[in-house]
Amino acid sequence: MTKKLAKSAISQKRVLDAAARIFRDFGYAGTTMRAIADEADLKAGSIYYHYKSKDELISAVLDIGIHAVIDTVQNALKALPEDASGRQRIETAIHAHLSAIIDIGDYTLATRRVFGQVPEAIRAKNMRLRNSYGSMWQDILVEAQKRGEFRADANITLARLFILGALNWTVEWFKPGGRTIDDVAREFSSVVVDGLLDKQAGEISGSAQPPSGPRVRAI
Amino acid sequence: MTKKLAKSAISQKRVLDAAARIFRDFGYAGTTMRAIADEADLKAGSIYYHYKSKDELISAVLDIGIHAVIDTVQNALKALPEDASGRQRIETAIHAHLSAIIDIGDYTLATRRVFGQVPEAIRAKNMRLRNSYGSMWQDILVEAQKRGEFRADANITLARLFILGALNWTVEWFKPGGRTIDDVAREFSSVVVDGLLDKQAGEISGSAQPPSGPRVRAI
Amino acid sequence: MTKKLAKSAISQKRVLDAAARIFRDFGYAGTTMRAIADEADLKAGSIYYHYKSKDELISAVLDIGIHAVIDTVQNALKALPEDASGRQRIETAIHAHLSAIIDIGDYTLATRRVFGQVPEAIRAKNMRLRNSYGSMWQDILVEAQKRGEFRADANITLARLFILGALNWTVEWFKPGGRTIDDVAREFSSVVVDGLLDKQAGEISGSAQPPSGPRVRAI
Amino acid sequence: MTKKLAKSAISQKRVLDAAARIFRDFGYAGTTMRAIADEADLKAGSIYYHYKSKDELISAVLDIGIHAVIDTVQNALKALPEDASGRQRIETAIHAHLSAIIDIGDYTLATRRVFGQVPEAIRAKNMRLRNSYGSMWQDILVEAQKRGEFRADANITLARLFILGALNWTVEWFKPGGRTIDDVAREFSSVVVDGLLDKQAGEISGSAQPPSGPRVRAI
DNA sequence: AATGAATGAGACTTCATTCAT
DNA sequence: GATGAATGAAGTCTCATTCAT
């Protein structure tokens, strides 16, 4: 009995993986059940044994996609010491988010490509998950601001939208084999936390402080 | 004679505007010629009098989209004084980019939604325009770095990708009636230029310098 | 007034010629009004000033086609002396028919290509003309048979169908620049009138007898 | 297992037969997939399960058409004794060709009607088969000429074109229920081999012989 | 006489989905 | 669990035809 279930589960996974890859490459409407079936080494009709419809399939892919990001980021944050700084948390979260997006897979890529075209109901359901992810980020930033690490006059909500926007857009240009995720994460954190401004020169300058660490970063 | 030309041009514009709206809402494959025709108050077959195919239509929408952004940003930058600071340039460019994206219209929204699904050839053609736009940004940032305004160790290319990513993602959450473009532009510039860090507190602290100028920024 | 009529007539001729060429190349359903218009250097809508419909156009082309053949053949035959032999008449008619078909033009070629696909009513009307042409041939052959030139046991109707079939099929393989019409006409006449048989050798040979009896013919 | 294969094959045959009939009646561009589907008792979309496109369908019909003729004629010739005369071979081939054209079916009729309008590539492919058939005829005639049966001065190539033209044209007028194929084949052979000329009378005559018998042949 | 613009019908084709086997 | 065959709805596009100008 377990065996039978197992076989079914394996097929189901194969279909899901195939679906993610195809949705990723062709978008929602551009994806055909036959294409998914081919990728999963099945016939189109057979998919319906595992998933009731195309919509149920895309819904599963979407949910797995965001869950993967949420889980990866949450786990990475949990692994930090209690007293980690805001900078550390942000850098960690950015790194984890990018890892999930880039590494973990076709699911997140499929999500990005497909999200705007999926039937409203499916999108709404997935959106709830994504919003809870947004809250997580908001908490990190608000917390750091409360502790005095971040400027009191910064608009945290807009900052969060800026950060998540930049992160999500990464998949549009990131190519494995070029820059590493580490580099990208570090530099993103640096822009967000420190800004581009040269504080030695300052705007009005006057300050003689050297940049506190060897923040050198050649590309 | 002018009237005749006008009629054709008007229809063409009506079709194009309709196409942008529908592509924006339903993506490339999700958009039907009939839907565009309905929106333009024509019959589906009539579109073909003005555009040879769906692909030619989306191509036109895509090109208009990026051209609008390029033109708006270029004009805004030209209006700046010769000696404008990097911060000023960035803030101006961000503002202009957001204005174009949000204001000028559905074209840029359509672009965002459709880009990943459009036939390769069309995407490639449009990409050339977009790359030239990227160069414009790169120039602004490099220039400011050269003049000592921005940290020498900042990776300008990544910073640029980061900024444009965040800007382009804006359309996903920006709703007219809420925050103004001015606010968003100012805050985005602030994150990019100053970072989130509170320089008074500093990370390592030690520094006793007060923030040198009236960096006040109401939100 | 005559001038105006003239202009109209010229345009009409231009449309007709264009139609013949396009019908010839693409068949009835394969021909579009726009293609004809292009060939005639007009816009599609303008054709309707001269002809009420596509059907009226094809009908005109069809009628001109057969009329040209009829006229050419009739004139050629009239030019023969009263006492011309059957062989002479046949050779003359074959030559004239081929000339018309090949030389005179696209009309007859269009007819051949289009005939089987044209609406029944149009075909029927044109068929009446063609039948009268068939009668002309029948007369030539019957006459020759009556005068004892041709075998009394020959089935004239079938012979006529054979000849006209072979002639009409010519357009399928005849290419100007290769064999001349004269050659083809002479050889065709020779096959029809003399047969391929070598009379010196005979079939049974040895016998000086003409094959007197029921020339058995195994199937 | 055999049953499953059978079902597919049967449907495929049904579609093919239907296609031949419809192409025959309406030509290539005049034939719609729906019309074929109706004739085959299917829905239009279902045809695509068996054939990838209209072109693949017409191509299949065309190839079957010529193959049928080739096979029928080849088999008939093989059944002849080694020493069969040229006349016998021709009569046999004509008879077989007509049988195939008339009897075996709509395929050859469809070919005739459709050939001039089919996309070039398809026509070229089919033409290769047809040319090999032409060679077969050429061989028969050349052989007979070599053995002295046929006049040495006859142009065999033209004679062949003449014969095949007349044969192919038959479908334009032959109606089952009227003349039998036997009659037509015999008479066509007679025209080709013997010619129409009355050899007793000759052209120069001098002969006073009446046509030897009542070799009457009613139509 | 001719044209630009539009229409409506219908063509080929694709595709999600169903169901008997 | 899976497949072959079929369906019906819908999509892109073509085309004969109309009509105001």
Coordinates of N, CA and C in Angstrom, one line a residue, chain D residues 22-151:
Chain D
I22 N -13.7 15.1 -50.8 CA -13.9 16.6 -50.8 C -12.9 17.4 -51.6
F23 N -11.7 17.0 -51.6 CA -10.7 17.6 -52.5 C -11.1 17.5 -53.9
R24 N -11.6 16.3 -54.2 CA -12.0 16.1 -55.6 C -13.1 17.0 -56.0
D25 N -14.0 17.3 -55.1 CA -15.2 18.1 -55.5 C -14.9 19.6 -55.4
F26 N -14.0 20.0 -54.5 CA -13.9 21.5 -54.3 C -12.5 22.0 -54.5
G27 N -11.6 21.2 -54.9 CA -10.2 21.7 -55.1 C -9.5 21.9 -53.8
Y28 N -8.3 22.4 -53.9 CA -7.5 22.5 -52.6 C -8.0 23.6 -51.7
A29 N -7.9 24.8 -52.2 CA -8.3 26.0 -51.4 C -9.8 25.9 -51.1
G30 N -10.6 25.3 -52.0 CA -12.0 25.2 -51.8 C -12.4 24.2 -50.8
T31 N -11.5 23.4 -50.4 CA -11.8 22.4 -49.4 C -11.6 22.9 -48.0
T32 N -12.5 22.7 -47.1 CA -12.3 23.1 -45.7 C -12.2 21.8 -44.8
M33 N -11.5 22.0 -43.7 CA -11.3 20.9 -42.8 C -12.6 20.5 -42.2
R34 N -13.5 21.4 -42.1 CA -14.8 21.1 -41.5 C -15.5 20.2 -42.5
A35 N -15.4 20.5 -43.8 CA -16.1 19.7 -44.8 C -15.6 18.2 -44.7
I36 N -14.3 18.1 -44.6 CA -13.7 16.8 -44.6 C -14.2 16.1 -43.3
A37 N -14.1 16.8 -42.2 CA -14.6 16.2 -40.9 C -16.0 15.7 -41.0
D38 N -16.9 16.6 -41.6 CA -18.3 16.2 -41.7 C -18.4 14.9 -42.5
E39 N -17.7 14.8 -43.6 CA -17.7 13.6 -44.5 C -17.2 12.4 -43.7
A40 N -16.2 12.6 -42.8 CA -15.6 11.5 -42.1 C -16.4 11.3 -40.8
D41 N -17.4 12.1 -40.5 CA -18.2 11.9 -39.3 C -17.3 12.2 -38.0
L42 N -16.6 13.3 -38.1 CA -15.8 13.7 -36.9 C -16.0 15.2 -36.8
K43 N -15.3 15.7 -35.7 CA -15.3 17.2 -35.6 C -14.0 17.7 -36.2
A44 N -14.0 18.9 -36.7 CA -12.8 19.4 -37.4 C -11.5 19.2 -36.6
G45 N -11.6 19.6 -35.4 CA -10.4 19.5 -34.6 C -9.8 18.1 -34.5
S46 N -10.6 17.1 -34.6 CA -10.2 15.7 -34.4 C -9.3 15.3 -35.6
I47 N -9.4 15.9 -36.7 CA -8.6 15.5 -37.8 C -7.1 15.6 -37.4
Y48 N -6.9 16.6 -36.7 CA -5.5 16.9 -36.3 C -4.8 15.9 -35.4
Y49 N -5.7 15.0 -34.9 CA -5.1 13.9 -34.1 C -4.4 13.0 -35.1
H50 N -4.9 12.9 -36.3 CA -4.3 11.9 -37.3 C -3.4 12.6 -38.3
Y51 N -3.7 13.8 -38.7 CA -2.8 14.5 -39.6 C -2.5 15.9 -39.1
K52 N -1.2 16.3 -39.2 CA -0.8 17.5 -38.6 C -1.4 18.7 -39.2
S53 N -1.7 18.7 -40.5 CA -2.2 19.9 -41.2 C -2.9 19.5 -42.4
K54 N -3.6 20.5 -43.0 CA -4.3 20.3 -44.3 C -3.2 19.9 -45.3
D55 N -2.1 20.4 -45.3 CA -1.0 20.1 -46.3 C -0.6 18.6 -46.2
E56 N -0.5 18.2 -44.9 CA -0.1 16.8 -44.8 C -1.2 15.8 -45.3
L57 N -2.4 16.3 -45.2 CA -3.5 15.5 -45.7 C -3.5 15.4 -47.2
I58 N -3.4 16.6 -47.8 CA -3.4 16.6 -49.3 C -2.2 15.8 -49.8
S59 N -1.1 15.9 -49.2 CA 0.1 15.2 -49.6 C -0.2 13.7 -49.6
A60 N -0.8 13.2 -48.5 CA -1.1 11.8 -48.4 C -2.0 11.4 -49.5
V61 N -3.0 12.2 -49.8 CA -4.0 11.9 -50.8 C -3.3 11.8 -52.2
L62 N -2.4 12.8 -52.4 CA -1.7 12.8 -53.7 C -0.9 11.6 -53.9
D63 N -0.1 11.2 -52.9 CA 0.8 10.1 -53.0 C 0.0 8.8 -53.2
I64 N -1.1 8.6 -52.5 CA -1.9 7.4 -52.7 C -2.4 7.3 -54.1
G65 N -2.8 8.5 -54.6 CA -3.4 8.6 -55.9 C -2.4 8.0 -57.0
I66 N -1.2 8.5 -57.0 CA -0.3 8.1 -58.0 C 0.2 6.7 -57.8
H67 N 0.4 6.3 -56.5 CA 0.8 5.0 -56.2 C -0.2 3.9 -56.7
A68 N -1.5 4.3 -56.6 CA -2.5 3.3 -57.0 C -2.3 3.1 -58.5
V69 N -2.2 4.1 -59.3 CA -2.0 4.0 -60.7 C -0.8 3.2 -61.0
I70 N 0.3 3.6 -60.4 CA 1.6 2.9 -60.7 C 1.5 1.4 -60.4
D71 N 0.9 1.1 -59.2 CA 0.8 -0.3 -58.8 C -0.1 -1.1 -59.8
T72 N -1.2 -0.5 -60.1 CA -2.2 -1.3 -61.0 C -1.6 -1.5 -62.3
V73 N -0.9 -0.5 -62.9 CA -0.4 -0.7 -64.2 C 0.8 -1.7 -64.2
Q74 N 1.6 -1.5 -63.2 CA 2.8 -2.4 -63.1 C 2.3 -3.9 -63.0
N75 N 1.4 -4.1 -62.1 CA 0.9 -5.5 -62.0 C 0.3 -6.0 -63.3
A76 N -0.5 -5.2 -63.9 CA -1.1 -5.6 -65.2 C 0.0 -6.0 -66.2
L77 N 1.0 -5.2 -66.3 CA 2.1 -5.5 -67.2 C 2.8 -6.8 -66.9
K78 N 3.0 -6.9 -65.6 CA 3.7 -8.2 -65.2 C 3.0 -9.4 -65.6
A79 N 1.7 -9.3 -65.6 CA 0.8 -10.5 -65.9 C 0.9 -10.8 -67.4
L80 N 1.5 -10.0 -68.2 CA 1.5 -10.3 -69.6 C 2.6 -11.3 -69.9
P81 N 2.5 -12.1 -71.0 CA 3.6 -13.0 -71.4 C 4.8 -12.1 -71.8
E82 N 5.9 -12.8 -71.6 CA 7.2 -12.1 -72.0 C 7.2 -11.5 -73.4
D83 N 6.6 -12.2 -74.3 CA 6.7 -11.8 -75.7 C 5.5 -11.0 -76.2
A84 N 4.8 -10.4 -75.2 CA 3.7 -9.6 -75.6 C 4.1 -8.5 -76.6
S85 N 3.2 -8.2 -77.5 CA 3.5 -7.1 -78.5 C 3.4 -5.7 -77.9
G86 N 3.9 -4.7 -78.6 CA 3.8 -3.4 -78.1 C 2.3 -3.0 -78.0
R87 N 1.6 -3.4 -79.0 CA 0.1 -3.1 -79.0 C -0.5 -3.6 -77.7
Q88 N -0.2 -4.9 -77.5 CA -0.8 -5.5 -76.3 C -0.4 -4.8 -75.0
R89 N 0.9 -4.4 -74.9 CA 1.4 -3.7 -73.7 C 0.7 -2.4 -73.5
I90 N 0.5 -1.7 -74.6 CA -0.1 -0.4 -74.6 C -1.6 -0.5 -74.2
E91 N -2.2 -1.4 -74.8 CA -3.6 -1.6 -74.5 C -3.8 -2.0 -73.1
T92 N -2.9 -2.9 -72.6 CA -3.0 -3.3 -71.2 C -2.7 -2.1 -70.3
A93 N -1.7 -1.4 -70.6 CA -1.4 -0.3 -69.7 C -2.5 0.8 -69.7
I94 N -3.0 1.1 -70.8 CA -4.1 2.0 -70.9 C -5.3 1.6 -70.1
H95 N -5.6 0.3 -70.3 CA -6.7 -0.3 -69.5 C -6.5 -0.2 -68.0
A96 N -5.3 -0.6 -67.6 CA -5.0 -0.6 -66.2 C -5.0 0.9 -65.6
H97 N -4.4 1.8 -66.4 CA -4.4 3.2 -66.0 C -5.9 3.7 -65.8
L98 N -6.7 3.4 -66.8 CA -8.1 3.9 -66.7 C -8.8 3.2 -65.5
S99 N -8.6 2.0 -65.3 CA -9.2 1.3 -64.2 C -8.8 1.9 -62.9
A100 N -7.6 2.2 -62.8 CA -7.1 2.8 -61.5 C -7.8 4.2 -61.3
I101 N -7.7 5.0 -62.4 CA -8.2 6.3 -62.3 C -9.7 6.3 -62.0
I102 N -10.4 5.5 -62.7 CA -11.9 5.5 -62.6 C -12.3 4.7 -61.4
D103 N -11.8 3.5 -61.3 CA -12.3 2.5 -60.3 C -11.8 2.9 -58.9
I104 N -10.5 2.8 -58.8 CA -9.9 2.8 -57.5 C -10.2 4.1 -56.8
G105 N -10.5 5.2 -57.5 CA -11.1 6.1 -56.8 C -10.9 7.6 -56.9
D106 N -11.4 8.1 -55.8 CA -11.5 9.6 -55.7 C -10.1 10.2 -55.6
Y107 N -9.1 9.3 -55.2 CA -7.8 9.8 -55.0 C -7.2 10.4 -56.3
T108 N -7.4 9.7 -57.4 CA -6.8 10.2 -58.6 C -7.6 11.4 -59.1
L109 N -8.9 11.3 -58.9 CA -9.7 12.5 -59.3 C -9.3 13.7 -58.5
A110 N -9.1 13.5 -57.2 CA -8.7 14.6 -56.3 C -7.3 15.1 -56.9
T111 N -6.4 14.2 -57.2 CA -5.1 14.7 -57.7 C -5.3 15.6 -58.9
R112 N -6.1 15.1 -59.9 CA -6.3 15.9 -61.1 C -6.8 17.3 -60.7
R113 N -7.7 17.4 -59.8 CA -8.4 18.7 -59.6 C -7.5 19.6 -58.8
V114 N -6.7 19.0 -58.0 CA -6.0 19.8 -56.9 C -4.6 20.1 -57.3
F115 N -4.0 19.4 -58.3 CA -2.6 19.4 -58.5 C -2.0 20.9 -58.7
G116 N -2.7 21.6 -59.5 CA -2.2 22.9 -59.8 C -2.2 23.9 -58.7
Q117 N -2.9 23.6 -57.6 CA -3.0 24.7 -56.6 C -2.3 24.4 -55.3
V118 N -1.7 23.2 -55.2 CA -1.1 22.7 -54.0 C 0.2 23.4 -53.8
P119 N 0.6 23.7 -52.5 CA 1.9 24.3 -52.3 C 3.1 23.6 -53.0
E120 N 3.9 24.4 -53.5 CA 5.0 24.0 -54.4 C 5.8 22.7 -53.8
A121 N 6.1 22.8 -52.6 CA 6.9 21.7 -52.0 C 6.2 20.4 -52.1
I122 N 4.9 20.4 -51.8 CA 4.1 19.2 -51.9 C 4.0 18.7 -53.3
R123 N 3.8 19.6 -54.2 CA 3.8 19.2 -55.6 C 5.1 18.6 -56.1
A124 N 6.2 19.2 -55.7 CA 7.5 18.7 -56.1 C 7.7 17.2 -55.7
K125 N 7.4 17.0 -54.4 CA 7.5 15.6 -53.9 C 6.7 14.6 -54.7
N126 N 5.5 15.0 -54.9 CA 4.6 14.1 -55.7 C 5.1 13.9 -57.1
M127 N 5.6 15.0 -57.7 CA 6.1 15.0 -59.0 C 7.1 13.9 -59.3
R128 N 7.9 13.7 -58.3 CA 9.0 12.7 -58.5 C 8.4 11.3 -58.8
L129 N 7.3 11.0 -58.0 CA 6.6 9.7 -58.3 C 6.1 9.7 -59.7
R130 N 5.4 10.8 -60.1 CA 4.8 10.8 -61.4 C 5.8 10.7 -62.5
N131 N 6.9 11.2 -62.3 CA 7.9 11.1 -63.4 C 8.4 9.7 -63.6
S132 N 8.5 9.0 -62.4 CA 9.0 7.6 -62.6 C 7.9 6.8 -63.3
Y133 N 6.6 7.2 -63.1 CA 5.6 6.6 -63.9 C 5.7 6.9 -65.4
G134 N 6.1 8.1 -65.7 CA 6.3 8.5 -67.1 C 7.4 7.7 -67.7
S135 N 8.4 7.4 -67.0 CA 9.5 6.6 -67.5 C 9.0 5.2 -67.9
M136 N 8.1 4.7 -67.1 CA 7.6 3.3 -67.4 C 7.0 3.3 -68.8
W137 N 6.2 4.3 -69.1 CA 5.5 4.4 -70.4 C 6.6 4.6 -71.5
Q138 N 7.5 5.5 -71.2 CA 8.5 5.7 -72.2 C 9.2 4.4 -72.6
D139 N 9.5 3.6 -71.6 CA 10.2 2.3 -71.9 C 9.3 1.4 -72.8
I140 N 8.0 1.3 -72.5 CA 7.2 0.5 -73.3 C 7.3 0.9 -74.8
L141 N 7.1 2.2 -75.0 CA 7.1 2.8 -76.4 C 8.4 2.6 -77.1
V142 N 9.5 2.9 -76.4 CA 10.8 2.8 -77.0 C 11.1 1.4 -77.4
E143 N 10.8 0.5 -76.5 CA 11.0 -0.9 -76.7 C 10.3 -1.4 -78.0
A144 N 9.1 -1.0 -78.1 CA 8.3 -1.4 -79.3 C 8.9 -0.8 -80.6
Q145 N 9.4 0.4 -80.4 CA 10.0 1.1 -81.6 C 11.3 0.3 -82.0
K146 N 12.0 0.0 -81.0 CA 13.3 -0.7 -81.3 C 13.0 -2.1 -82.0
R147 N 12.0 -2.7 -81.5 CA 11.7 -4.0 -82.1 C 11.1 -3.9 -83.5
G148 N 11.0 -2.7 -84.0 CA 10.4 -2.5 -85.3 C 8.9 -2.4 -85.4
E149 N 8.3 -2.5 -84.3 CA 6.8 -2.5 -84.3 C 6.3 -1.2 -84.6
F150 N 6.9 -0.1 -84.1 CA 6.4 1.2 -84.3 C 7.3 2.0 -85.3
R151 N 6.7 2.9 -86.0 CA 7.5 3.7 -87.0 C 8.8 4.3 -86.4

